[in-house]
Structures are given as structure tokens and as C-alpha cells.
Amino acid sequence: MLATSAQGLRSLQLRERLLDRVELLQTLLAEQVQTLPWGNESWLDTERELVAVEQALERIPAVDA
């Protein structure tokens, strides 16, 4: 029981960190797309990371409060 609670807490903490990262990446990506010079596609790295984080979030079950 205690192991399950600890695992649930770790999953919840990881989910919260990933949600924070998604928010940061979305903001960063919007800024990059608007401000980078034409031909500079460094925003693609941000987009790739954002997709990876969103996919990781899909694998972590949401915890109902």
C-alpha cells in the first residue's frame, strides 16, 4: 500500500513538472515563431521537445482530486 502511494505521488509530481514544461515550451515556441528571422528554424527543436513532453504526459495517468 505504501509503495503504491509513493508511486502515485511520484507520478503526480512528474505530471506536474511536465505540465509546467508544456506551458513554458508553448510560450517559448510562440515567441520563437514570431521573432526568429526568416530561415532560422531553431524553433523546430522546441516543437520536437513540446511533442515529446505531451506524449510523456499521455502515458502518465491523470489523478482525480
PDB file of C-alpha atoms in Angstrom:
ATOM      1  CA  MET A   1       0.000   0.000   0.000  1.00  0.00           C
ATOM      2  CA  LEU A   2       2.778   2.417   0.947  1.00  0.00           C
ATOM      3  CA  ALA A   3       4.689   1.592  -2.241  1.00  0.00           C
ATOM      4  CA  THR A   4       1.575   2.309  -4.294  1.00  0.00           C
ATOM      5  CA  SER A   5       1.101   5.649  -2.542  1.00  0.00           C
ATOM      6  CA  ALA A   6       4.735   6.590  -3.112  1.00  0.00           C
ATOM      7  CA  GLN A   7       4.497   5.616  -6.773  1.00  0.00           C
ATOM      8  CA  GLY A   8       1.303   7.646  -7.142  1.00  0.00           C
ATOM      9  CA  LEU A   9       2.981  10.655  -5.543  1.00  0.00           C
ATOM     10  CA  ARG A  10       5.969  10.348  -7.888  1.00  0.00           C
ATOM     11  CA  SER A  11       3.629  10.104 -10.878  1.00  0.00           C
ATOM     12  CA  LEU A  12       1.729  13.164  -9.711  1.00  0.00           C
ATOM     13  CA  GLN A  13       4.935  15.145  -9.198  1.00  0.00           C
ATOM     14  CA  LEU A  14       6.244  14.105 -12.608  1.00  0.00           C
ATOM     15  CA  ARG A  15       2.940  15.035 -14.230  1.00  0.00           C
ATOM     16  CA  GLU A  16       3.035  18.478 -12.593  1.00  0.00           C
ATOM     17  CA  ARG A  17       6.617  19.071 -13.788  1.00  0.00           C
ATOM     18  CA  LEU A  18       5.692  18.003 -17.303  1.00  0.00           C
ATOM     19  CA  LEU A  19       2.645  20.281 -17.333  1.00  0.00           C
ATOM     20  CA  ASP A  20       4.859  23.182 -16.250  1.00  0.00           C
ATOM     21  CA  ARG A  21       7.306  22.309 -19.027  1.00  0.00           C
ATOM     22  CA  VAL A  22       4.494  22.191 -21.620  1.00  0.00           C
ATOM     23  CA  GLU A  23       3.374  25.668 -20.595  1.00  0.00           C
ATOM     24  CA  LEU A  24       6.924  27.021 -20.810  1.00  0.00           C
ATOM     25  CA  LEU A  25       7.565  25.381 -24.185  1.00  0.00           C
ATOM     26  CA  GLN A  26       4.293  26.666 -25.635  1.00  0.00           C
ATOM     27  CA  THR A  27       5.222  30.211 -24.633  1.00  0.00           C
ATOM     28  CA  LEU A  28       8.768  29.831 -25.933  1.00  0.00           C
ATOM     29  CA  LEU A  29       7.578  28.371 -29.222  1.00  0.00           C
ATOM     30  CA  ALA A  30       5.100  31.193 -29.791  1.00  0.00           C
ATOM     31  CA  GLU A  31       7.835  33.763 -29.151  1.00  0.00           C
ATOM     32  CA  GLN A  32      10.312  31.969 -31.403  1.00  0.00           C
ATOM     33  CA  VAL A  33       7.895  31.691 -34.310  1.00  0.00           C
ATOM     34  CA  GLN A  34       7.087  35.401 -34.065  1.00  0.00           C
ATOM     35  CA  THR A  35      10.612  36.753 -33.584  1.00  0.00           C
ATOM     36  CA  LEU A  36      13.124  34.495 -35.312  1.00  0.00           C
ATOM     37  CA  PRO A  37      14.430  35.705 -38.646  1.00  0.00           C
ATOM     38  CA  TRP A  38      13.106  34.048 -41.794  1.00  0.00           C
ATOM     39  CA  GLY A  39      15.009  30.845 -42.490  1.00  0.00           C
ATOM     40  CA  ASN A  40      16.003  30.284 -38.855  1.00  0.00           C
ATOM     41  CA  GLU A  41      14.270  27.092 -37.912  1.00  0.00           C
ATOM     42  CA  SER A  42      15.675  26.571 -34.423  1.00  0.00           C
ATOM     43  CA  TRP A  43      12.059  26.646 -33.226  1.00  0.00           C
ATOM     44  CA  LEU A  44      11.791  23.091 -34.583  1.00  0.00           C
ATOM     45  CA  ASP A  45      13.834  21.834 -31.625  1.00  0.00           C
ATOM     46  CA  THR A  46      11.339  23.458 -29.264  1.00  0.00           C
ATOM     47  CA  GLU A  47       8.442  21.930 -31.209  1.00  0.00           C
ATOM     48  CA  ARG A  48      10.040  18.481 -31.016  1.00  0.00           C
ATOM     49  CA  GLU A  49      10.553  18.782 -27.264  1.00  0.00           C
ATOM     50  CA  LEU A  50       6.991  20.006 -26.795  1.00  0.00           C
ATOM     51  CA  VAL A  51       5.625  16.992 -28.685  1.00  0.00           C
ATOM     52  CA  ALA A  52       7.814  14.637 -26.627  1.00  0.00           C
ATOM     53  CA  VAL A  53       6.629  16.154 -23.345  1.00  0.00           C
ATOM     54  CA  GLU A  54       2.985  15.978 -24.451  1.00  0.00           C
ATOM     55  CA  GLN A  55       3.449  12.311 -25.373  1.00  0.00           C
ATOM     56  CA  ALA A  56       5.026  11.619 -21.982  1.00  0.00           C
ATOM     57  CA  LEU A  57       2.043  13.255 -20.295  1.00  0.00           C
ATOM     58  CA  GLU A  58      -0.325  10.980 -22.205  1.00  0.00           C
ATOM     59  CA  ARG A  59       1.424   7.946 -20.692  1.00  0.00           C
ATOM     60  CA  ILE A  60       1.013   9.164 -17.110  1.00  0.00           C
ATOM     61  CA  PRO A  61      -2.488   8.598 -15.792  1.00  0.00           C
ATOM     62  CA  ALA A  62      -4.260  11.699 -14.561  1.00  0.00           C
ATOM     63  CA  VAL A  63      -5.117  11.648 -10.876  1.00  0.00           C
ATOM     64  CA  ASP A  64      -8.611  12.783  -9.992  1.00  0.00           C
ATOM     65  CA  ALA A  65      -8.665  15.076  -6.986  1.00  0.00           C
TER      66      ALA A  65
END
